[in-house]
Each structure stands twice: as structure tokens, then as C-alpha cells.
Coordinates of C-alpha atoms and ligand atoms in Angstrom, one line a residue:
A1 CA -22.6 17.1 -49.7
A2 CA -22.8 13.5 -48.6
A3 CA -19.8 14.1 -46.3
E4 CA -21.7 17.1 -44.8
T5 CA -24.7 15.0 -44.0
E6 CA -22.5 12.2 -42.7
Q7 CA -22.5 13.5 -39.0
E8 CA -19.3 13.0 -37.1
L9 CA -20.1 10.4 -34.4
T10 CA -18.5 9.2 -31.3
D11 CA -19.5 6.4 -28.9
G12 CA -19.2 5.2 -25.3
F13 CA -15.9 3.4 -25.9
H14 CA -14.3 6.5 -27.3
L15 CA -15.8 8.8 -24.6
V16 CA -14.4 6.7 -21.8
I17 CA -11.0 6.7 -23.3
D18 CA -11.1 10.4 -24.1
A19 CA -12.3 11.2 -20.6
L20 CA -9.4 9.2 -19.0
K21 CA -6.8 10.8 -21.4
L22 CA -8.1 14.3 -20.8
N23 CA -7.4 13.7 -17.1
D24 CA -3.9 12.4 -17.6
I25 CA -4.8 8.8 -16.8
D26 CA -2.1 7.1 -18.8
T27 CA -2.3 3.5 -17.5
I28 CA -5.0 0.9 -17.0
Y29 CA -4.5 -2.3 -15.0
G30 CA -7.0 -5.0 -15.7
V31 CA -8.1 -8.4 -17.0
P32 CA -9.9 -8.5 -20.4
G33 CA -13.2 -10.1 -21.1
I34 CA -16.9 -9.4 -21.8
P35 CA -18.0 -6.5 -22.0
I36 CA -14.7 -4.6 -21.8
T37 CA -12.2 -6.5 -24.1
D38 CA -12.5 -4.0 -26.9
L39 CA -12.3 -1.1 -24.5
G40 CA -8.9 -2.3 -23.4
R41 CA -7.7 -2.9 -27.0
M42 CA -8.9 0.6 -28.1
A43 CA -7.4 2.3 -25.1
Q44 CA -4.0 0.6 -25.9
A45 CA -4.3 1.7 -29.6
E46 CA -4.9 5.3 -28.4
G47 CA -1.7 5.3 -26.3
I48 CA -3.0 4.4 -22.9
R49 CA -0.7 1.7 -21.4
V50 CA -2.9 -1.3 -20.7
V51 CA -1.3 -3.9 -18.3
S52 CA -3.2 -7.2 -18.4
F53 CA -3.1 -9.4 -15.3
R54 CA -4.0 -13.0 -14.5
H55 CA -6.3 -12.1 -11.6
E56 CA -8.3 -8.9 -11.0
Q57 CA -7.2 -8.6 -7.4
N58 CA -3.6 -8.1 -8.5
A59 CA -4.6 -5.6 -11.1
G60 CA -6.6 -3.7 -8.5
N61 CA -3.6 -3.7 -6.1
A62 CA -1.4 -2.4 -8.9
A63 CA -3.9 0.4 -9.5
A64 CA -4.1 1.2 -5.8
I65 CA -0.3 1.5 -5.3
A66 CA -0.1 3.6 -8.5
G67 CA -2.5 5.9 -6.7
F68 CA -0.4 6.0 -3.6
L69 CA 2.8 6.7 -5.6
T70 CA 1.4 9.3 -8.0
K71 CA -1.5 10.9 -6.2
K72 CA -3.5 10.3 -9.4
P73 CA -6.2 7.6 -9.1
G74 CA -4.9 4.2 -10.4
V75 CA -7.5 2.6 -12.8
C76 CA -8.4 -1.0 -12.6
L77 CA -10.7 -2.4 -15.4
T78 CA -12.6 -5.6 -15.0
V79 CA -15.4 -7.7 -16.5
S80 CA -18.8 -7.9 -14.8
A81 CA -19.8 -10.0 -11.7
P82 CA -16.9 -12.4 -11.0
G83 CA -14.2 -10.1 -12.4
F84 CA -15.8 -7.2 -10.5
L85 CA -15.9 -9.3 -7.3
N86 CA -12.2 -10.2 -7.7
G87 CA -11.4 -6.5 -7.9
L88 CA -13.4 -5.6 -4.7
T89 CA -10.7 -6.8 -2.2
A90 CA -8.3 -4.4 -3.8
L91 CA -10.9 -1.6 -3.9
A92 CA -11.7 -2.2 -0.2
N93 CA -8.0 -2.4 0.7
A94 CA -7.3 0.9 -1.2
T95 CA -10.1 2.6 0.7
T96 CA -8.9 1.3 4.1
N97 CA -5.4 2.5 3.2
C98 CA -6.5 5.8 1.7
F99 CA -5.0 5.1 -1.7
P100 CA -6.8 6.8 -4.6
M101 CA -8.1 4.2 -7.1
I102 CA -11.0 3.7 -9.5
L103 CA -12.4 0.3 -10.2
I104 CA -14.2 0.4 -13.6
S105 CA -16.3 -2.7 -14.2
G106 CA -18.5 -3.6 -17.1
S107 CA -22.0 -4.7 -15.9
S108 CA -25.3 -6.2 -17.0
E109 CA -28.2 -4.2 -18.3
R110 CA -30.2 -2.5 -15.6
E111 CA -33.6 -3.5 -16.8
I112 CA -32.6 -7.2 -16.7
V113 CA -30.7 -7.0 -13.4
D114 CA -33.6 -5.0 -11.7
L115 CA -36.1 -7.7 -12.9
Q116 CA -33.6 -10.4 -12.0
Q117 CA -34.1 -12.1 -15.3
G118 CA -30.8 -13.9 -15.3
D119 CA -28.4 -11.9 -17.6
Y120 CA -24.9 -13.2 -18.4
E121 CA -22.9 -12.5 -15.2
E122 CA -25.9 -10.8 -13.7
M123 CA -25.2 -8.9 -10.5
D124 CA -26.2 -5.6 -8.9
Q125 CA -22.6 -4.5 -8.7
L126 CA -23.2 -0.9 -7.7
A127 CA -25.1 -1.9 -4.6
I128 CA -22.5 -4.4 -3.7
A129 CA -19.6 -2.0 -4.2
K130 CA -21.1 0.9 -2.2
P131 CA -20.3 -0.2 1.3
L132 CA -16.7 -1.2 0.4
C133 CA -15.5 2.1 -1.1
K134 CA -15.5 5.8 -0.8
A135 CA -18.0 6.5 -3.6
A136 CA -19.7 4.6 -6.4
F137 CA -21.4 5.8 -9.6
R138 CA -23.2 4.2 -12.6
V139 CA -23.5 5.7 -16.1
L140 CA -26.4 4.9 -18.4
H141 CA -26.0 7.6 -21.1
A142 CA -22.9 8.3 -23.2
A143 CA -23.3 12.0 -22.7
D144 CA -22.8 11.5 -18.9
I145 CA -19.4 9.6 -19.2
G146 CA -17.4 12.8 -19.0
I147 CA -19.0 14.0 -15.8
A148 CA -18.9 10.5 -14.3
V149 CA -15.2 10.1 -14.9
A150 CA -14.6 13.5 -13.4
R151 CA -16.7 12.7 -10.3
A152 CA -14.8 9.4 -9.9
I153 CA -11.4 11.2 -10.0
R154 CA -12.4 13.9 -7.6
A155 CA -14.0 11.4 -5.2
A156 CA -10.9 9.3 -5.2
C157 CA -8.4 12.1 -4.7
S158 CA -10.1 14.8 -2.6
G159 CA -10.1 14.9 1.2
R160 CA -9.1 11.5 2.5
P161 CA -8.2 9.6 -0.7
G162 CA -9.8 6.2 -1.3
G163 CA -11.4 3.7 -3.7
V164 CA -14.2 4.6 -6.1
Y165 CA -16.4 2.2 -8.1
L166 CA -17.6 3.2 -11.6
D167 CA -20.2 0.9 -13.1
L168 CA -20.5 0.8 -16.9
P169 CA -23.4 -1.4 -18.3
A170 CA -22.4 -3.1 -21.5
K171 CA -24.9 -1.2 -23.7
L172 CA -23.2 2.1 -22.8
F173 CA -20.1 1.4 -24.9
S174 CA -21.8 1.1 -28.2
Q175 CA -24.2 4.1 -27.7
V176 CA -23.4 6.7 -30.3
M177 CA -23.7 10.5 -30.1
D178 CA -22.6 13.6 -32.0
A179 CA -18.8 13.8 -31.8
D180 CA -18.8 17.5 -31.2
A181 CA -21.4 17.2 -28.4
G182 CA -19.4 14.3 -27.0
A183 CA -16.2 16.3 -26.9
K184 CA -18.0 19.1 -25.1
S185 CA -19.4 16.7 -22.5
L186 CA -15.9 15.8 -21.3
V187 CA -14.7 17.4 -18.1
K188 CA -11.1 18.0 -17.1
V189 CA -11.0 18.0 -13.3
I190 CA -9.6 21.2 -11.8
D191 CA -7.7 20.8 -8.5
P192 CA -8.9 17.3 -7.7
A193 CA -7.3 17.4 -4.2
P194 CA -7.7 21.0 -3.0
A195 CA -5.4 22.2 -0.2
Q196 CA -7.3 22.3 3.2
L197 CA -5.7 24.9 5.4
P198 CA -5.8 24.5 9.2
S199 CA -7.4 27.3 11.2
P200 CA -4.9 29.6 12.9
A201 CA -6.7 28.9 16.2
A202 CA -6.0 25.2 15.8
I203 CA -2.3 25.9 15.1
T204 CA -2.1 28.1 18.2
R205 CA -3.8 25.4 20.4
A206 CA -1.4 22.7 19.0
L207 CA 1.7 24.8 19.7
D208 CA 0.5 25.4 23.3
V209 CA 0.3 21.7 23.8
L210 CA 3.6 21.0 22.1
K211 CA 5.3 23.7 24.2
S212 CA 4.1 22.0 27.4
A213 CA 6.0 18.8 26.4
K214 CA 9.1 17.6 28.2
K215 CA 9.3 14.4 26.0
P216 CA 7.6 15.2 22.7
L217 CA 7.3 12.6 19.9
I218 CA 6.2 12.9 16.3
I219 CA 4.7 9.8 14.6
I220 CA 4.5 10.0 10.8
G221 CA 2.1 7.7 9.0
K222 CA 1.6 6.7 5.4
G223 CA -0.6 9.7 5.0
A224 CA 2.5 11.8 5.5
A225 CA 4.3 9.7 2.9
Y226 CA 1.3 10.1 0.5
A227 CA 1.2 13.9 0.9
Q228 CA 4.6 14.3 -0.8
A229 CA 5.3 17.2 1.6
D230 CA 8.8 15.7 2.2
D231 CA 10.7 18.9 2.5
E232 CA 8.1 20.5 4.8
I233 CA 8.1 17.5 7.1
R234 CA 11.8 17.1 7.2
S235 CA 12.4 20.8 8.0
F236 CA 9.8 20.8 10.7
I237 CA 11.3 17.8 12.4
E238 CA 14.9 19.1 12.1
T239 CA 14.0 22.6 13.2
S240 CA 11.9 21.5 16.1
G241 CA 14.4 18.8 17.1
I242 CA 11.5 16.5 18.1
P243 CA 12.3 12.8 17.6
F244 CA 10.1 10.9 15.1
L245 CA 8.8 7.4 14.7
P246 CA 7.8 6.4 11.2
M247 CA 5.0 3.9 10.6
S248 CA 6.1 1.2 8.1
M249 CA 5.1 2.9 4.8
A250 CA 6.4 6.3 6.1
K251 CA 9.9 4.8 6.6
G252 CA 12.4 6.7 4.4
L253 CA 10.5 10.1 4.6
L254 CA 13.6 10.9 6.7
P255 CA 16.3 8.3 6.5
D256 CA 16.0 5.5 9.1
N257 CA 19.6 6.3 10.2
H258 CA 18.6 10.0 10.8
P259 CA 19.8 11.2 14.3
L260 CA 16.2 12.1 15.3
S261 CA 14.8 8.7 14.2
A262 CA 13.4 6.8 17.2
G263 CA 12.6 3.7 15.1
A264 CA 15.1 1.6 17.0
A265 CA 13.6 2.7 20.3
R266 CA 9.9 2.3 19.5
S267 CA 8.6 0.8 22.7
T268 CA 10.6 3.4 24.8
V269 CA 9.3 6.5 23.0
L270 CA 5.6 5.2 22.9
K271 CA 5.8 4.5 26.7
D272 CA 7.8 7.6 27.9
S273 CA 6.6 10.4 25.6
D274 CA 4.2 13.0 27.1
V275 CA 3.0 14.8 24.0
V276 CA 2.5 12.9 20.7
L277 CA 2.1 14.7 17.4
L278 CA 0.5 12.3 14.9
I279 CA 1.0 13.3 11.2
G280 CA -1.1 11.2 8.8
A281 CA -1.0 8.3 11.3
R282 CA -4.2 6.9 12.7
L283 CA -4.5 5.6 16.3
N284 CA -5.8 2.2 15.1
W285 CA -4.6 -1.4 15.9
L286 CA -1.1 -0.6 14.6
L287 CA -0.7 1.9 17.5
S288 CA -2.7 -0.2 20.0
H289 CA -5.5 2.3 19.7
G290 CA -3.5 4.9 21.6
K291 CA -4.0 3.2 25.0
G292 CA -2.9 0.2 27.1
K293 CA 0.6 -0.9 28.2
T294 CA 2.2 0.1 24.9
W295 CA 1.6 3.7 25.9
G296 CA 2.8 3.4 29.6
D297 CA 0.7 4.8 32.5
A298 CA 2.0 8.4 32.3
P299 CA -0.8 10.8 31.0
K300 CA -0.4 11.5 27.3
K301 CA -1.6 14.4 25.2
F302 CA -2.2 13.8 21.5
I303 CA -2.1 16.4 18.7
Q304 CA -3.5 14.9 15.5
V305 CA -3.0 16.1 11.9
D306 CA -5.5 14.5 9.6
I307 CA -7.5 15.7 6.5
E308 CA -10.5 13.8 7.8
P309 CA -12.2 15.6 10.7
K310 CA -14.1 12.4 11.8
E311 CA -10.7 10.8 12.6
M312 CA -10.4 13.0 15.7
D313 CA -11.3 11.3 19.0
S314 CA -11.7 8.0 17.1
N315 CA -9.8 6.1 19.8
V316 CA -8.6 8.5 22.5
E317 CA -9.3 12.2 23.2
I318 CA -7.3 14.5 20.9
A319 CA -6.1 17.6 22.9
A320 CA -5.3 19.5 19.7
P321 CA -7.1 18.4 16.5
L322 CA -5.3 19.8 13.4
V323 CA -7.7 19.3 10.4
G324 CA -6.2 19.9 7.0
D325 CA -3.9 18.6 4.3
I326 CA -0.5 17.6 5.7
G327 CA 1.5 20.0 3.6
S328 CA -0.5 23.0 4.7
V329 CA -0.6 22.0 8.3
V330 CA 3.1 21.3 8.6
E331 CA 4.0 24.5 6.9
A332 CA 1.8 26.4 9.4
L333 CA 3.5 24.6 12.3
S334 CA 6.9 25.4 11.0
E335 CA 5.9 29.1 10.7
A336 CA 4.5 29.0 14.3
I337 CA 7.7 27.5 15.8
K338 CA 9.9 30.2 14.3
T339 CA 9.4 32.3 17.5
G340 CA 9.5 31.1 21.1
W341 CA 10.2 27.4 20.5
K342 CA 12.7 25.5 22.6
A343 CA 13.9 22.1 21.3
P344 CA 13.4 19.1 23.7
A345 CA 15.9 18.8 26.6
A346 CA 19.0 16.8 25.9
E347 CA 18.1 14.1 28.4
W348 CA 15.1 13.1 26.4
I349 CA 17.2 12.7 23.2
D350 CA 20.0 11.0 25.1
A351 CA 17.6 8.5 26.7
I352 CA 16.3 7.6 23.2
N353 CA 19.9 7.3 21.8
A354 CA 21.0 5.1 24.6
R355 CA 18.0 2.8 24.0
K356 CA 18.7 2.8 20.2
E357 CA 22.3 1.9 20.8
V358 CA 21.4 -1.2 22.9
N359 CA 18.7 -2.3 20.4
I360 CA 20.8 -1.8 17.3
G361 CA 23.7 -3.6 19.0
K362 CA 21.5 -6.6 19.8
M363 CA 20.1 -6.6 16.2
S364 CA 23.5 -6.5 14.5
Q365 CA 24.6 -9.6 16.5
R366 CA 21.6 -11.5 15.1
L367 CA 22.3 -10.2 11.6
L368 CA 25.8 -11.4 11.6
K369 CA 25.0 -15.0 12.5
N370 CA 25.7 -17.1 9.4
S371 CA 23.5 -20.0 10.3
T372 CA 22.7 -22.8 7.9
P373 CA 19.9 -23.1 7.0
M374 CA 19.5 -19.3 7.1
D375 CA 17.1 -17.9 9.6
F376 CA 15.1 -14.7 9.0
H377 CA 17.8 -12.4 10.4
S378 CA 20.7 -13.7 8.5
A379 CA 18.8 -13.5 5.2
L380 CA 17.5 -10.0 6.1
G381 CA 21.1 -8.9 6.9
A382 CA 21.9 -9.4 3.3
L383 CA 18.9 -7.5 2.0
K384 CA 19.5 -4.7 4.5
Q385 CA 22.9 -4.2 2.8
V386 CA 21.3 -4.2 -0.7
I387 CA 18.9 -1.4 0.1
K388 CA 21.7 0.6 1.8
E389 CA 23.7 0.3 -1.4
R390 CA 20.6 0.9 -3.6
P391 CA 18.4 3.4 -1.8
D392 CA 16.5 4.1 -5.1
A393 CA 15.1 0.5 -5.2
I394 CA 11.5 0.0 -4.1
L395 CA 10.9 -2.6 -1.4
V396 CA 7.6 -4.5 -1.5
N397 CA 7.1 -6.7 1.6
E398 CA 4.4 -9.2 2.9
G399 CA 4.2 -12.3 5.1
A400 CA 4.2 -12.7 8.8
N401 CA 7.7 -13.2 10.1
T402 CA 9.0 -12.1 6.7
L403 CA 7.0 -8.8 7.1
D404 CA 7.4 -8.1 10.8
L405 CA 11.1 -8.7 10.9
A406 CA 12.0 -7.0 7.6
R407 CA 10.2 -3.9 8.8
G408 CA 12.6 -3.5 11.7
V409 CA 15.7 -4.8 10.0
I410 CA 15.8 -3.1 6.5
D411 CA 16.4 0.6 6.8
M412 CA 14.8 2.9 4.2
Y413 CA 16.5 6.1 3.0
Q414 CA 14.0 7.7 0.6
P415 CA 10.2 8.4 0.8
R416 CA 7.6 6.0 -0.6
K417 CA 10.1 3.2 -1.2
R418 CA 8.6 0.7 1.2
L419 CA 5.2 -0.7 0.1
D420 CA 3.6 -3.3 2.3
V421 CA 0.4 -4.7 3.7
G422 CA -0.4 -1.4 5.4
T423 CA -3.5 -0.9 7.6
W424 CA -5.3 -4.1 6.8
G425 CA -2.5 -6.6 7.1
V426 CA -3.8 -8.3 3.9
M427 CA -1.8 -11.0 2.2
G428 CA -1.7 -10.9 -1.6
I429 CA -0.6 -7.4 -2.3
G430 CA 2.9 -8.5 -3.4
M431 CA 3.0 -9.0 -7.1
G432 CA 0.3 -6.3 -7.8
F433 CA 2.3 -3.7 -5.8
A434 CA 5.5 -4.8 -7.4
I435 CA 4.1 -4.5 -10.9
G436 CA 2.3 -1.2 -10.2
A437 CA 5.5 0.3 -8.6
A438 CA 7.7 -0.9 -11.6
V439 CA 5.3 0.4 -14.2
E440 CA 4.7 3.8 -12.5
T441 CA 8.3 4.5 -11.5
G442 CA 10.6 2.4 -13.7
K443 CA 12.7 1.8 -10.6
P444 CA 14.0 -1.6 -9.7
V445 CA 11.6 -3.4 -7.3
L446 CA 12.7 -5.9 -4.6
A447 CA 9.7 -7.9 -3.4
V448 CA 10.5 -9.7 -0.1
E449 CA 7.8 -12.3 0.2
G450 CA 6.8 -15.0 2.7
D451 CA 6.2 -18.2 0.8
S452 CA 2.5 -18.2 1.8
A453 CA 2.1 -14.5 1.0
F454 CA 3.6 -15.0 -2.4
G455 CA 1.2 -17.8 -3.2
F456 CA -1.8 -15.3 -3.2
S457 CA -0.5 -13.5 -6.3
G458 CA 2.3 -15.7 -7.6
M459 CA 0.7 -16.4 -11.0
E460 CA 1.6 -12.8 -11.9
V461 CA 5.3 -13.8 -12.4
E462 CA 4.1 -14.4 -15.9
T463 CA 2.8 -10.8 -16.1
I464 CA 6.1 -9.6 -14.8
C465 CA 8.0 -11.5 -17.5
R466 CA 5.5 -10.5 -20.3
Y467 CA 6.2 -6.8 -19.6
N468 CA 9.8 -7.5 -18.8
L469 CA 9.6 -5.5 -15.5
P470 CA 12.7 -4.9 -13.3
V471 CA 11.2 -7.0 -10.4
C472 CA 13.3 -9.2 -8.2
V473 CA 11.2 -11.5 -6.0
V474 CA 12.9 -13.0 -3.0
I475 CA 10.8 -15.8 -1.4
F476 CA 11.7 -16.6 2.2
N477 CA 10.9 -20.3 1.8
N478 CA 10.3 -21.7 5.3
N479 CA 7.9 -24.4 4.0
G480 CA 4.8 -22.8 5.4
I481 CA 2.7 -20.1 7.1
Y482 CA 4.8 -18.8 10.0
R483 CA 6.8 -22.0 10.1
G484 CA 7.1 -25.3 8.2
T485 CA 6.8 -27.7 11.1
D486 CA 3.1 -28.2 11.8
T487 CA 1.8 -31.8 11.7
D488 CA -1.7 -33.4 11.6
P489 CA -2.2 -35.1 15.0
T490 CA -4.2 -37.8 13.3
G491 CA -1.3 -38.5 10.9
R492 CA -3.6 -38.4 7.9
D493 CA -2.7 -35.1 6.2
P494 CA 0.1 -32.5 6.3
G495 CA -0.3 -29.9 9.1
T496 CA -2.7 -27.0 8.3
T497 CA 0.0 -24.4 7.9
V498 CA 2.7 -26.3 6.0
F499 CA 3.4 -26.5 2.2
V500 CA 5.3 -29.0 0.1
A501 CA 8.7 -29.1 1.8
D502 CA 11.8 -27.6 0.0
S503 CA 9.8 -26.5 -3.0
R504 CA 11.6 -24.6 -5.8
Y505 CA 9.6 -21.4 -6.5
D506 CA 12.5 -20.3 -8.7
K507 CA 11.4 -22.8 -11.4
M508 CA 8.1 -20.9 -11.7
M509 CA 10.0 -17.8 -13.0
E510 CA 12.0 -19.9 -15.4
A511 CA 8.8 -21.3 -16.8
F512 CA 8.1 -17.8 -18.3
G513 CA 11.6 -16.9 -19.4
G514 CA 12.6 -15.1 -16.2
V515 CA 15.7 -15.8 -14.1
G516 CA 15.3 -18.4 -11.3
V517 CA 17.9 -18.7 -8.5
H518 CA 18.0 -21.1 -5.5
V519 CA 20.1 -19.8 -2.6
T520 CA 20.9 -21.2 0.9
T521 CA 23.4 -18.6 2.3
P522 CA 23.3 -14.8 2.9
D523 CA 26.2 -14.3 0.5
E524 CA 24.5 -16.3 -2.3
L525 CA 21.3 -14.2 -1.6
K526 CA 23.2 -10.9 -1.8
R527 CA 24.9 -11.8 -5.0
A528 CA 21.7 -13.0 -6.7
V529 CA 19.8 -9.8 -5.7
D530 CA 22.7 -7.6 -6.9
E531 CA 22.8 -9.4 -10.2
A532 CA 19.0 -9.0 -10.6
M533 CA 19.2 -5.3 -9.7
D534 CA 22.0 -4.8 -12.2
S535 CA 20.3 -6.7 -15.0
G536 CA 16.8 -5.4 -14.5
K537 CA 15.6 -8.9 -15.5
P538 CA 12.5 -10.5 -13.9
T539 CA 14.1 -12.7 -11.2
L540 CA 12.8 -15.0 -8.6
I541 CA 15.1 -16.1 -5.8
N542 CA 14.1 -19.1 -3.7
A543 CA 15.8 -18.4 -0.3
V544 CA 15.8 -21.4 2.0
I545 CA 14.9 -20.4 5.5
D546 CA 15.0 -22.7 8.5
P547 CA 11.4 -24.1 8.8
A548 CA 11.6 -23.9 12.6
A549 CA 12.7 -20.3 12.6
G550 CA 9.4 -18.3 12.6
S551 CA 6.9 -17.5 15.3
E552 CA 3.1 -17.8 14.8
S553 CA 1.7 -14.7 13.2
G554 CA 5.0 -12.9 13.5
N555 CA 4.6 -10.0 16.0
I556 CA 0.8 -10.1 16.2
G557 CA 0.3 -13.6 17.6
S558 CA -1.6 -12.1 20.6
L559 CA -4.5 -11.2 18.3
N560 CA -5.2 -14.9 17.7
P561 CA -8.0 -16.3 20.0
Q562 CA -6.9 -19.5 21.8
S563 CA -9.2 -22.2 23.1
V564 CA -9.2 -22.6 26.9
V565 CA -11.3 -25.8 26.7
K566 CA -9.1 -28.9 26.6
K567 CA -11.1 -31.7 24.9
K568 CA -11.3 -34.8 27.1
Ligands
TZD1 C1 -6.0 -12.5 2.5 C2 -5.3 -13.0 3.8 N1 -5.4 -14.4 4.0 C3 -4.9 -14.9 5.2 C4 -4.2 -14.0 6.1 C5 -3.6 -14.6 7.3 N2 -2.1 -14.5 7.2 C6 -1.4 -15.4 6.4 C7 -1.9 -16.5 5.7 C8 0.0 -15.1 6.4 C9 1.1 -15.7 5.7 C10 2.3 -16.0 6.6 O1 3.1 -16.9 6.0 P1 4.3 -16.5 5.1 O2 5.0 -17.7 4.6 O3 3.9 -15.5 4.1 O4 5.3 -15.7 6.1 P2 6.3 -16.4 7.2 O5 6.3 -17.8 7.0 O6 7.6 -15.8 6.9 O7 5.8 -15.9 8.5 S1 0.2 -13.7 7.5 C11 -1.4 -13.6 7.8 O8 -1.9 -12.7 8.6 C12 -4.1 -12.7 5.7 N3 -3.5 -11.8 6.6 N4 -4.7 -12.2 4.6
MG2 MG1 6.5 -18.9 5.3

């Protein structure tokens, strides 16, 4: 009888875990601490993989890239206030890049925060998060946890994906309720990212514009990579015969050595094309906002495929807006070109191929140079070969020269294998992305890092060793940001953009039981990376690069304001 009266209870801790598991969330990336330490332990005990980091920004980046790779929201779990703030850069970056991610942070009690009475780590986190993410929710009652997790998942994945903040005040976790009622309060999200079909009229209008083209071009963005509509996109491009230009995280959707790839003739096709079909690519700074000398003076017509209607006309007039999810739109376009479509004239394709040949020829000369110390091109020549031999490997990339040059030199052969700084150009994504990619895919990860870029998340080499992840970090060590040659004109300090000269980052990995290698030639670099890829052991390769080799801000130096006033 006692047992009968002993009501089965559940609590906030268990309801959060049950709600995540019910929605197939199998991994949490975070940093433990008050008030969520036990939540992490209990989630781990209930079979959720909990990956603990050294800084919340890196945990957030891992969750964000998990979202990009799986289309399920990556979950980042942090403590209140400072931990929450550390996760915000990753949440904002996920939202800017349209990666589905949920930042769950413990928080202070509402009554104390609202009266500003000075709680432990007191902060009005919900208000602070709102402007930086796609949606933000707070839960005060255990019975609402199920619906809140469902709302967060749907907000992160539906329409244009993005970052969502879920605020859980400390008292929520220990709130108890009837177990049966608790189970009934949970919600399994049905169809979190519903297909959004284009209107037939929009397809007809787009085809009319496309048929008017003499020199059509398709630009595929990371939205096209995210969509996982790889076959539809490939068959549309190959059936239409229209050349394509991949943005950096769309590289590999079709192999970079595909006959219709215009990657090696980028400036020519942007300038000379007359109709441009954008698929999951926004006309933002990465495409010079669709105007100016990059795009030549000939009039251009844009057809834009995007799930977000507000994206249309954001920078230039869109002649044929195609609003919908990329899979549905491309399928409809393929259907529409089945009749009455003529592939672009041979002279357009030939002109592109001629330009490609010249540019690839020039590039290969630079890659073969075996200079000592290495410069960016000789080092990248070795890594280009590695990816060609190991198309399955995931390439993470950040830096300035290290990023801009690698993007053009290292060809990709499979979708969603190149993960980089994306829309925001933010440094610090490296180790978080590498860990997230390794955890989610189990594939070997090659992280090609500028020495400055690496420094933003470098402490996570310990995390990589702790989980024994197949991550090989190659640091292009040119002793600084952009170059290693800056000096202080007063002679007092080092220059503002240089680091300790000839430092040995490889020793950092050895400190935690990983493999450290120091290399000075392309052959040594290739051998060390091959060994790391074969062994799957956490490895850090310190690749010495000529400190004078780089250019300020890589390819985007023009964005830096310069003073015209010369001090007397
Ligand atoms: C968070 C953050 N801080 C600072 C910058 C500015 N920045 C910084 C600091 C870069 C690092 C370049 O140095 P590197 O060593 O990583 O690469 P290279 O020396 O090969 O150019 S690239 C860049 O835009 C940034 N983009 N993001
Ligand atoms: Mg550098």
C-alpha cells in the first residue's frame, strides 16, 4: 500500500534529458559548472554523449557545426552569466551562418534578477541573447520543459536555420512533478524543417530569365551544402550544362575538378555572366553585394533561390525570386528544363575553360616551388595532395593568408567536407569545428590553421586528446598575424601583429599525450599528415612558414581603413 501512495515523481533534470532524447539529440557540447554540473553528469549516465570543453565558445562552435552537418540542432550547455556570454559569440555566429544550434544556459532566479538583488552570476540572459539569435525562450515550470525544447528545436531548424537560446533558471531543475504527467508533457517534434515548395509561377518566371541567358552562371552557397540535396543539385547542373561557382563551404558539392566548375575562373565568370542563378548563396560582402567592378559593367539578371523571402532584393534587384527549400526548388527547376531547354553555347564554356587553364597553370607553378622556409603555396601543395588522396577527410580552415590561399588551392571532392569561417570571417572556430566534425562523423579531420587563428581555441587540444579524436592540426607558423615581420617603431615592444618567433606549437599537443611534429619542408609535412590520418591519433604539426610570405588580411586587405593623415 505504501508503494501505491509513493507517487512516481520526475523533476526538471530528468525532463530536460527526456525531452532531448525524445527528439534524437544524442550529444551535448558544453562546460560544466553551477547550476548545470549535475545535468551534464545525469545526461551522460542516460546515454547522451557529453563533450566537455575548456571554453564555452568552442563548445558552441562544435554544436553549431554539428547542426550544419546533421540538420539536427547542435546543443551547447553552459553555466549562467560568464559561461552564457562565452557561448554567445558561437550562437551569433551560428545565426549569421544559418546553422541550427541551441544554447542552453542555466540562469539566476527571475525574482532576484528582476529586482537586481545581486544573485550569484546574476544577469538577464534572455534579454541579452534575444538580439543575437533567431529565437529565445525561458522556462519557469517543469511541466513546460517539453514544449520549450520542442519550440527551440523547431525554431532552430525550420525556415532559415539559426541559433536559439533556451534559458533554464536554477530552481527549475529540482522542481518535481508526477512522473506520468511529466512524460505526457514531452513533445516529439514532427517535421521540424517542413519542405517549402516554390510557386509554379515563380518557376516559370525563373526559367524565362534563364532561357534569355547567353552566359548563365550558377553560384552555390553553403545553404546548398546544408540542404543535403546533393543529387538534385548535381543533376540540375549537369543536365542544364550551366557552369557553377561554389562558395567556400559549398566546395565539394560537385567535385572542384568537375568539367563545369568555374572555381578557377571566378573573376571571369562574375564579370562576364549575364544571368546568375544563386542557390543558397547570399549577395553579401563575400560576393561584393552583387555590384561594382567584381561584376563588370554588363547588365546582370539575378535569379535567387532562398528559403527566406526577406533575402530577396537585399542588395540588388532580383529578377526572379524563388522562395522555398533548395531541394524542392531545384527539383522543380529540373522538371521545368526537361522541355525546351538549350545548354549554354560552347563559346561561353570554352572561354571559361581557357581562363581555367591559364589560372591552374599559374597556380601549379607556385605549388611546385620547393622554397625553404616554405611559403604558403609550397605547404598548401602538400595538403592539396593529401585531400586528393583522402577525399573523405574533413578540412577545417581559418586564418588570413592560411584561409584565403587554402580556399583556392585545396580542391574538395565531396559535400560538407570544407568547414571554415563562413559568412562572418570570425577567427576561433577551428578547434570547436574540428571536435564537432570528428564527434558527429567519426571521419578524420585536418584543421589547417593560421598560428593566430589557432590561438583563439588552442587550449582545446587537451579536449581533442581527452576524447582521443582523429584530428590533425596543421599550424602555418609564420610568427604572426598575416606575417611575422612587424616591429614597434619606438623599439620598446614587439610589433602589434607578431608572436614569439619560431615557437613550437607541437609541444602543446605532446603536453596532453598527443603527437607533436615539427616540419620545415612540404615532404615532411605530407608525411606527417599521412601518418596522422592513418593513425587517427590527435596530432599537431608545427609547419614553419616564411614570416615575410603573407599579405595583410589575406585577400580582404582593402576592407581595412587606412589613415591619410601623416603625423608631423
Ligand atoms: C574573433 C576575431 N578576432 C580578430 C579577427 C581579425 N583577424 C585575425 C586576428 C586574423 C588572424 C590572421 O593570422 P593567422 O596567423 O591566423 O593567419 P596568417 O598569418 O596565415 O595570415 S584574420 C582576421 O580577420 C577576426 N577575424 N576574428
Ligand atoms: Mg600567421
